[in-house]
Every structure is written in C-alpha cells, then in structure tokens.
PDB file of N, CA and C in Angstrom:
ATOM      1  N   UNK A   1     356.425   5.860 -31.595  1.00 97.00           N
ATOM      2  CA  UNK A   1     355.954   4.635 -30.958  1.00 97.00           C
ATOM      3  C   UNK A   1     357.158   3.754 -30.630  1.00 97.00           C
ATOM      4  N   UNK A   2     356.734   2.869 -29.801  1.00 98.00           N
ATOM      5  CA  UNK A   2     357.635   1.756 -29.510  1.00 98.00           C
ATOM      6  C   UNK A   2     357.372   0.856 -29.032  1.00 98.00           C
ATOM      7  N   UNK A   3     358.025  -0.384 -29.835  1.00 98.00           N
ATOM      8  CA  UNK A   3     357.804  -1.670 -29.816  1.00 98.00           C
ATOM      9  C   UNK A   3     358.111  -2.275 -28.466  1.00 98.00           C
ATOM     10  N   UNK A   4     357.196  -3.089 -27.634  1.00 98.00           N
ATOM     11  CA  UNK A   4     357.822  -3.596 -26.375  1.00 98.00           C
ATOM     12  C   UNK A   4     357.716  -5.511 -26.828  1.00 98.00           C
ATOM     13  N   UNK A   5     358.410  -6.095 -26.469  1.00 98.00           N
ATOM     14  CA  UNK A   5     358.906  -7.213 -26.204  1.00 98.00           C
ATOM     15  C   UNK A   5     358.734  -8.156 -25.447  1.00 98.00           C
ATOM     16  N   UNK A   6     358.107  -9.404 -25.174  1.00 97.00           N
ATOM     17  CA  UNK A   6     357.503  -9.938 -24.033  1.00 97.00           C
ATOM     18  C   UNK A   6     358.237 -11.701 -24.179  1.00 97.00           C
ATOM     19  N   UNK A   7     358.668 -11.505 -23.063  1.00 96.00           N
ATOM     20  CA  UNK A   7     359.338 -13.662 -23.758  1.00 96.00           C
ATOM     21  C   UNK A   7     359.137 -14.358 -21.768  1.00 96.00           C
ATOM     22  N   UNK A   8     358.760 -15.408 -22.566  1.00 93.00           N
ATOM     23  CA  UNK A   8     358.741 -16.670 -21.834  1.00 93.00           C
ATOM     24  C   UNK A   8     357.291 -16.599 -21.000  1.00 93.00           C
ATOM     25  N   UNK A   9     357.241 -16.780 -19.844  1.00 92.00           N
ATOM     26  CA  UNK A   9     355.769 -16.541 -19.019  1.00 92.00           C
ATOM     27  C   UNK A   9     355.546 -15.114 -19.103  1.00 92.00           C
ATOM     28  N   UNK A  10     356.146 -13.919 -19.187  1.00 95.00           N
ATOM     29  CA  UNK A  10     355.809 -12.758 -19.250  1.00 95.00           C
ATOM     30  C   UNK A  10     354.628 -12.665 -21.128  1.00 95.00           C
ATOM     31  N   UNK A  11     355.077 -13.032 -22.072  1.00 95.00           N
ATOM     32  CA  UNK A  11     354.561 -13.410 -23.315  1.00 95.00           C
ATOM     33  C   UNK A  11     352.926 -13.622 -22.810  1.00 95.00           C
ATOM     34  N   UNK A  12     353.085 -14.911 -21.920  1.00 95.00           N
ATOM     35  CA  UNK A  12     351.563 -15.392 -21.628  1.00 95.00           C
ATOM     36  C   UNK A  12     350.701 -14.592 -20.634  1.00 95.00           C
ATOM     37  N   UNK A  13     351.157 -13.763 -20.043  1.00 94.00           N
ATOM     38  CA  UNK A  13     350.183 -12.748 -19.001  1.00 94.00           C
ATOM     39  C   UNK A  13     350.089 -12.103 -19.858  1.00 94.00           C
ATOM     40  N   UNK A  14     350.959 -11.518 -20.774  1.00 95.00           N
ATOM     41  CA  UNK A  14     350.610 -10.058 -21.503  1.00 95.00           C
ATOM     42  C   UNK A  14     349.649 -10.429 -22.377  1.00 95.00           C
ATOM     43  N   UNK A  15     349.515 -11.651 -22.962  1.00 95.00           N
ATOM     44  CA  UNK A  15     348.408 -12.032 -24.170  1.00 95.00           C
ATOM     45  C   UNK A  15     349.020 -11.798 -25.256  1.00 95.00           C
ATOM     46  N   UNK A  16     350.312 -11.411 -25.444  1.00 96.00           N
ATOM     47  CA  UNK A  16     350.740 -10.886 -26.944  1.00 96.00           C
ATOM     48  C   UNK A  16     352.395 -11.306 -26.897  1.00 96.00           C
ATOM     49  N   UNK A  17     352.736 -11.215 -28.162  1.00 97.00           N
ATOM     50  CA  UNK A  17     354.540 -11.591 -28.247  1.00 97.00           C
ATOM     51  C   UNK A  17     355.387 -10.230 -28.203  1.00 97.00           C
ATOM     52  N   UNK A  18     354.011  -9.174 -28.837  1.00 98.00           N
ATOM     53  CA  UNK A  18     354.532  -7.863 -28.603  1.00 98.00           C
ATOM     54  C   UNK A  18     353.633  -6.790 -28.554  1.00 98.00           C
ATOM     55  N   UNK A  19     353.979  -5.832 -28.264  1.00 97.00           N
ATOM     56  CA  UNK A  19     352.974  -4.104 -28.584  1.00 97.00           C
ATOM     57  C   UNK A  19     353.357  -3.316 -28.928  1.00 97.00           C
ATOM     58  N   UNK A  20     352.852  -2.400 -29.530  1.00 97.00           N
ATOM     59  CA  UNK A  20     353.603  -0.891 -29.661  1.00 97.00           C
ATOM     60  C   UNK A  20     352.701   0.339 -28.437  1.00 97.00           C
ATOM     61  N   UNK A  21     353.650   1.252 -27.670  1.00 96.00           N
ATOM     62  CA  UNK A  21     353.356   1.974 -26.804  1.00 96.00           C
ATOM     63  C   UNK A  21     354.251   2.853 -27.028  1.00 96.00           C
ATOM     64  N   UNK A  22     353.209   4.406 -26.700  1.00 97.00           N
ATOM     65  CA  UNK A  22     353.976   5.398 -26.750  1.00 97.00           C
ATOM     66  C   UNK A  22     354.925   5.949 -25.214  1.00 97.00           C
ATOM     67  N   UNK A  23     356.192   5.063 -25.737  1.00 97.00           N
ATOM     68  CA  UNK A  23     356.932   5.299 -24.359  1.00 97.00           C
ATOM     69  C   UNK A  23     358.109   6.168 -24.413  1.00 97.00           C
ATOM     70  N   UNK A  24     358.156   6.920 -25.294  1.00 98.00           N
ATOM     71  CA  UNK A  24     359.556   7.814 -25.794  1.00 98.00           C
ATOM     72  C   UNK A  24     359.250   8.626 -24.446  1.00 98.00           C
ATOM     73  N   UNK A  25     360.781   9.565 -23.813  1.00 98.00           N
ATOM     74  CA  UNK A  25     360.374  10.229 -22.680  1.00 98.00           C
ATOM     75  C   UNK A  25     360.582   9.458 -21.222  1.00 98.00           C
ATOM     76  N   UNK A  26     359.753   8.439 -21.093  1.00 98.00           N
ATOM     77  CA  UNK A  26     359.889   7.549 -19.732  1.00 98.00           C
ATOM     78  C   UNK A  26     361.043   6.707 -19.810  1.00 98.00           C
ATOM     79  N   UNK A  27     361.188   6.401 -18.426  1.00 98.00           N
ATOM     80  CA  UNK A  27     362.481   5.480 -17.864  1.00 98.00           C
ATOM     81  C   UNK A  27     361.815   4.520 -17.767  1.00 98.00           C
ATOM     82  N   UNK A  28     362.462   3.231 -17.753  1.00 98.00           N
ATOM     83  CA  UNK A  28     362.790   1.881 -17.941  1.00 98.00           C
ATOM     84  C   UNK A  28     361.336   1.703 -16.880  1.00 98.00           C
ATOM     85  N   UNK A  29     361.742   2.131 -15.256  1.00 97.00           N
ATOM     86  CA  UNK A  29     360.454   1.855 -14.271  1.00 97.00           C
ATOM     87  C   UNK A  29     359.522   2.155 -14.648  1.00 97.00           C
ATOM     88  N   UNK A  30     358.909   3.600 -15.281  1.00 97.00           N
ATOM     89  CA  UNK A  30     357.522   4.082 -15.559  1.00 97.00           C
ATOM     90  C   UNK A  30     357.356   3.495 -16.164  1.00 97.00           C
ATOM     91  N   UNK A  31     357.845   2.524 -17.435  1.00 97.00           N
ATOM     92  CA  UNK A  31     357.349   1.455 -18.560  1.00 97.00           C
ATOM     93  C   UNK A  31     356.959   0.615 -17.958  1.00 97.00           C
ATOM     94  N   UNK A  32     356.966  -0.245 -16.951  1.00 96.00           N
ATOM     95  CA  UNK A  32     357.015  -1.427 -16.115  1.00 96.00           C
ATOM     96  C   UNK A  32     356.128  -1.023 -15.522  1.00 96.00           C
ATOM     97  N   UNK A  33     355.838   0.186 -15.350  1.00 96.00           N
ATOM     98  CA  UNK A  33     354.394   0.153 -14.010  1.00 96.00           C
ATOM     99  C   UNK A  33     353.365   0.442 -15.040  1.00 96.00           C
ATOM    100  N   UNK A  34     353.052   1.456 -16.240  1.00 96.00           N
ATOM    101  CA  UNK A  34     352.277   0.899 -17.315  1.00 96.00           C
ATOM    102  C   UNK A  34     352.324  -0.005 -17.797  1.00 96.00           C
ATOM    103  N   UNK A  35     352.970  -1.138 -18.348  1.00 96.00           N
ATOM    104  CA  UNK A  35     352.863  -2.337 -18.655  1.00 96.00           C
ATOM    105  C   UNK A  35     352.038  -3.535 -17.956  1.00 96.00           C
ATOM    106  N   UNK A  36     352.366  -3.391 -16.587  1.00 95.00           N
ATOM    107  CA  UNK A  36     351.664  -3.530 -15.599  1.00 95.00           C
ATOM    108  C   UNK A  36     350.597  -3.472 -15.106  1.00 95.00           C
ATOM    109  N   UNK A  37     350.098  -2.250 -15.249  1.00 95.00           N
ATOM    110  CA  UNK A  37     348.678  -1.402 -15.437  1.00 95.00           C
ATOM    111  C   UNK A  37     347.411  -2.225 -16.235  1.00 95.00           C
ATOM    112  N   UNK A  38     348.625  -1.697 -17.547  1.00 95.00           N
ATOM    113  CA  UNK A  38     347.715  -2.313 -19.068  1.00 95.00           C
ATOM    114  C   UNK A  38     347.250  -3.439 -19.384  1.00 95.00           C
ATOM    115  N   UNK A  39     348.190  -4.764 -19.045  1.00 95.00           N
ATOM    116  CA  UNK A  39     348.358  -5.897 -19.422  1.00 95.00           C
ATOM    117  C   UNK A  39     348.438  -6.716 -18.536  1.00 95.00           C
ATOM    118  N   UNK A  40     348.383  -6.472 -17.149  1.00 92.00           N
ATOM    119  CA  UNK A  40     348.043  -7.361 -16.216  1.00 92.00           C
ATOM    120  C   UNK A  40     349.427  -7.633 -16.159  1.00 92.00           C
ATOM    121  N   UNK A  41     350.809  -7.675 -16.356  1.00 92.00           N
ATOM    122  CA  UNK A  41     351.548  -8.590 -16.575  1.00 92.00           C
ATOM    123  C   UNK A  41     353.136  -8.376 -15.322  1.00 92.00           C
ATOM    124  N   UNK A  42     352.844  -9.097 -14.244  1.00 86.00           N
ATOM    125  CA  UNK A  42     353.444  -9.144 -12.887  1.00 86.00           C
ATOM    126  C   UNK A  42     354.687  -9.382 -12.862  1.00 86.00           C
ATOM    127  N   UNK A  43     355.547  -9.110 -11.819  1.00 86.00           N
ATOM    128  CA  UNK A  43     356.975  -9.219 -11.484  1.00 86.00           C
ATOM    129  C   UNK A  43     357.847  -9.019 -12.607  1.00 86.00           C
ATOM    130  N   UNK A  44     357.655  -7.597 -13.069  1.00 92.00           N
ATOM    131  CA  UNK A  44     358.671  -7.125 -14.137  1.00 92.00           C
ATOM    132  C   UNK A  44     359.910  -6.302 -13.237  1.00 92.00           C
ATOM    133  N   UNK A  45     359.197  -6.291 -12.352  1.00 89.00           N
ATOM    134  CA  UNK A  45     360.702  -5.728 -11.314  1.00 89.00           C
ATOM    135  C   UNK A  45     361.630  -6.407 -11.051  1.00 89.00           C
ATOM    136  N   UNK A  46     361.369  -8.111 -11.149  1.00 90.00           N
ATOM    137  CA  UNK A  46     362.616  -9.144 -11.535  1.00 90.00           C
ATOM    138  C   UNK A  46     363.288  -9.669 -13.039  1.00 90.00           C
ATOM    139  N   UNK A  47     362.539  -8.523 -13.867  1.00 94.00           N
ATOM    140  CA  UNK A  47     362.685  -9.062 -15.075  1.00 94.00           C
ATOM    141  C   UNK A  47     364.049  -8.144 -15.828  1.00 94.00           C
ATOM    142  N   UNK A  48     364.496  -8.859 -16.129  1.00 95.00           N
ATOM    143  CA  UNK A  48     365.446  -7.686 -17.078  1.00 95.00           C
ATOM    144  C   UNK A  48     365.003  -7.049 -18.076  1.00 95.00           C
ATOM    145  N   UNK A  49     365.619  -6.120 -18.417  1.00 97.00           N
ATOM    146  CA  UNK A  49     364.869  -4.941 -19.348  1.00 97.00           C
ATOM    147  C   UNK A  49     365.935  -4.582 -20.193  1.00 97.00           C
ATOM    148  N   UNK A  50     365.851  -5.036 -21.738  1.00 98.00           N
ATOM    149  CA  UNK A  50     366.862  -4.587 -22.932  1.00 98.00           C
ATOM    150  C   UNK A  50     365.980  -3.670 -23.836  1.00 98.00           C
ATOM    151  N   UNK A  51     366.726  -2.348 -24.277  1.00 98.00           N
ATOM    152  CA  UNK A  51     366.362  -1.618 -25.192  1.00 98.00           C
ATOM    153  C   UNK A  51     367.738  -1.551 -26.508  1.00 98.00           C
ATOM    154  N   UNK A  52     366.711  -1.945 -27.410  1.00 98.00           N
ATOM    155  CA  UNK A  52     367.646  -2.047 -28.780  1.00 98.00           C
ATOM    156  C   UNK A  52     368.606  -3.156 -28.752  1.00 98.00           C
ATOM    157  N   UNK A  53     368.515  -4.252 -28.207  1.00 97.00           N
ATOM    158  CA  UNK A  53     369.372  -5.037 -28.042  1.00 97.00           C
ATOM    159  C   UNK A  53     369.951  -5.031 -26.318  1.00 97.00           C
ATOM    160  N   UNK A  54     370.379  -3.757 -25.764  1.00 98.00           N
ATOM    161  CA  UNK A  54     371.291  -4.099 -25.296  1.00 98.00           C
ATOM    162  C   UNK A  54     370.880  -3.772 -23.151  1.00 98.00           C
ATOM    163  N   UNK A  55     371.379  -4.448 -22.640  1.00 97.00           N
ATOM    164  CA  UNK A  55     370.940  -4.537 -21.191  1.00 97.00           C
ATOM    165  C   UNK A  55     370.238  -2.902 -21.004  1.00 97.00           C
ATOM    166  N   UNK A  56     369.410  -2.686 -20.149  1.00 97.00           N
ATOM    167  CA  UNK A  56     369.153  -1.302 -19.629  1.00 97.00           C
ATOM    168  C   UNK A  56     369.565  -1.485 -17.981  1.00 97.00           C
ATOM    169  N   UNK A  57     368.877  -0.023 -17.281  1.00 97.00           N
ATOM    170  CA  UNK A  57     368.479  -0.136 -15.865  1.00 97.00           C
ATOM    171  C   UNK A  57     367.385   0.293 -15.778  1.00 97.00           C
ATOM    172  N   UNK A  58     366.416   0.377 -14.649  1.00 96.00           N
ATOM    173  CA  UNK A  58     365.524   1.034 -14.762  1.00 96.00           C
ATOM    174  C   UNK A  58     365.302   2.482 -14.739  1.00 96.00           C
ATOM    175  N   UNK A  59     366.496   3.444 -14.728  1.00 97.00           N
ATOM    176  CA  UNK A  59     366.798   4.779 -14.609  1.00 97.00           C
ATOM    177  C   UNK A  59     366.527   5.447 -16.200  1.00 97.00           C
ATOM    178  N   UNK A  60     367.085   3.911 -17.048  1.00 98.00           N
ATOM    179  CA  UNK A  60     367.483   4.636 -18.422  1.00 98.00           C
ATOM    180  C   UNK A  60     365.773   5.309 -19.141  1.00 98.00           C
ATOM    181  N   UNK A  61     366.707   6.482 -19.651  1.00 98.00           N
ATOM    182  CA  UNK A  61     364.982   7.150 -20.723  1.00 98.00           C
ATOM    183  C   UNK A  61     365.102   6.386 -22.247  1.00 98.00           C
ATOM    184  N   UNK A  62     363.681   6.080 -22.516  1.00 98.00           N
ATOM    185  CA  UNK A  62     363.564   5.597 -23.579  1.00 98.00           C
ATOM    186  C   UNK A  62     363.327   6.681 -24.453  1.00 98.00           C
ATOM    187  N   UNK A  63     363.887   6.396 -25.596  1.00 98.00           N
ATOM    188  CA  UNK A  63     363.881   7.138 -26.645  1.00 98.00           C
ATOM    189  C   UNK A  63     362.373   6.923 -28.133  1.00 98.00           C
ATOM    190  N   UNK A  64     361.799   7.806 -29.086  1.00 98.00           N
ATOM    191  CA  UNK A  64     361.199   7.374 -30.114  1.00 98.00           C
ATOM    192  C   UNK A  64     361.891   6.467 -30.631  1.00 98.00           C
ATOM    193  N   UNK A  65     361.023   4.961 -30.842  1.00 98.00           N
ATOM    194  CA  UNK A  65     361.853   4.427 -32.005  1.00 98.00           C
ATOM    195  C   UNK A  65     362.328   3.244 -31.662  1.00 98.00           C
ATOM    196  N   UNK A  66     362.709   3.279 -30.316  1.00 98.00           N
ATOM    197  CA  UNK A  66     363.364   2.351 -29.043  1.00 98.00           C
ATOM    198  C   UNK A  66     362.926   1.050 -29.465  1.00 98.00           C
ATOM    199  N   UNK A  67     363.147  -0.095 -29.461  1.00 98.00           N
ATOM    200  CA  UNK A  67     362.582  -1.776 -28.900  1.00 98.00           C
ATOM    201  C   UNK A  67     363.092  -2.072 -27.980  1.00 98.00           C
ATOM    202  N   UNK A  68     361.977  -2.501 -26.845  1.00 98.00           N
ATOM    203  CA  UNK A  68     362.288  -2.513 -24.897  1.00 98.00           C
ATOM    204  C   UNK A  68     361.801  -3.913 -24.873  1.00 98.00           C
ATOM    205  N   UNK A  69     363.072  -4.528 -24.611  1.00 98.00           N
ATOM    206  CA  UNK A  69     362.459  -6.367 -24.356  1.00 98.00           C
ATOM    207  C   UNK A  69     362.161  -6.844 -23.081  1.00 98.00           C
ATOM    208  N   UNK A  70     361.135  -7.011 -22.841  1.00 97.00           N
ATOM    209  CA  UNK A  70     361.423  -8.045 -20.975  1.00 97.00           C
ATOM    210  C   UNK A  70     361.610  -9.011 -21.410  1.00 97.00           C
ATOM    211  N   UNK A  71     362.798  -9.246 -20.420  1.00 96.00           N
ATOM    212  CA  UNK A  71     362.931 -10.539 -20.271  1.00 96.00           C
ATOM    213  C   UNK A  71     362.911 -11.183 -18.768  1.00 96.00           C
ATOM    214  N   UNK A  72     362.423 -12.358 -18.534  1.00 93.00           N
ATOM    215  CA  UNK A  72     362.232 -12.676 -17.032  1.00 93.00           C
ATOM    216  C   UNK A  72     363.717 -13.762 -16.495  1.00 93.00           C
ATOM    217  N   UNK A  73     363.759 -13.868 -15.417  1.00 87.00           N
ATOM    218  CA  UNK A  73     365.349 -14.506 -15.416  1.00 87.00           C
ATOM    219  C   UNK A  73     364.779 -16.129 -15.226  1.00 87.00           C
ATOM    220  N   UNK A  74     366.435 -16.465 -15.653  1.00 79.00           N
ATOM    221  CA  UNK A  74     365.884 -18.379 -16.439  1.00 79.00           C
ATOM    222  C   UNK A  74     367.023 -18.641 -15.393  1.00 79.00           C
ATOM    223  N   UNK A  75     366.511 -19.934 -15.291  1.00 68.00           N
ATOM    224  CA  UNK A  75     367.094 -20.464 -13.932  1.00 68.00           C
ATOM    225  C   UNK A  75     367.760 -21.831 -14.945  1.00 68.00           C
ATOM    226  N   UNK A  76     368.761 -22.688 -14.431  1.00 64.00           N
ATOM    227  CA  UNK A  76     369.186 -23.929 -15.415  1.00 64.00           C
ATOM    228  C   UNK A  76     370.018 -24.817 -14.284  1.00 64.00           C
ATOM    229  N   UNK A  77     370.060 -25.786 -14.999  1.00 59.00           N
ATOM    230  CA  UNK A  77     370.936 -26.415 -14.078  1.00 59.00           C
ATOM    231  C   UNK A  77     372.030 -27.395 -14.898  1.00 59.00           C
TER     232      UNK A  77
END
C-alpha cells in the first residue's frame, strides 16, 4: 500500500488529509488520473508531486511502501 498526501485546497476536494492506495507499479500520471477518478480532486496536473520526501516527475514508478504528496503551487508576494 501507499500512503498519498493531500495539502492545501487539494486536502478539501479530496475530503481527507490522506489515503492509502494500492499504487506500487504506476507512474506519478496514472496516480493523478486515479486520484482524480476516485476523489473528485482537480488540477493535479499543476500540482507538484513528492514521493518520500523528495520532488518526482510524472514519468517516475512508484514503488510498495512509497508516500506520494500533492502538493498544489503557492503563489506569495
């Protein structure tokens, strides 16, 4: 299994702070279009995507075990 990660307005579409999904096998995109699917939860194609801490792309395969964070981009001034 693996833990996915949800912060800021992405948190509030998904309904949850987190999930566990069996995503070992798939790349970064196929997670995002099930996530999507599942949870209603839109414009993850602008969102950045960290596994285990550290930046991904959407090419990368997730592994058993993995934690895959979205994060959506923050704007500041």
């Amino acid at each position: 299994m693996n833990k996915i990660l949800f912060f800021a307005h992405l948190r509030d579409e998904a309904g949850h702070e987190s999930v566990e999904i069996e995503a070992a096998g798939k790349t970064v995109a196929e997670l995002k279009e099930m996530v999507a699917e599942k949870y209603g939860v839109q414009k993850l194609d602008t969102s950045m995507t960290a596994i285990n801490e550290e930046f991904s792309s959407n090419d990368e395969v997730i592994k058993e075990g993995d934690t895959i964070a979205f994060i959506p981009p923050v704007s500041g001034g």
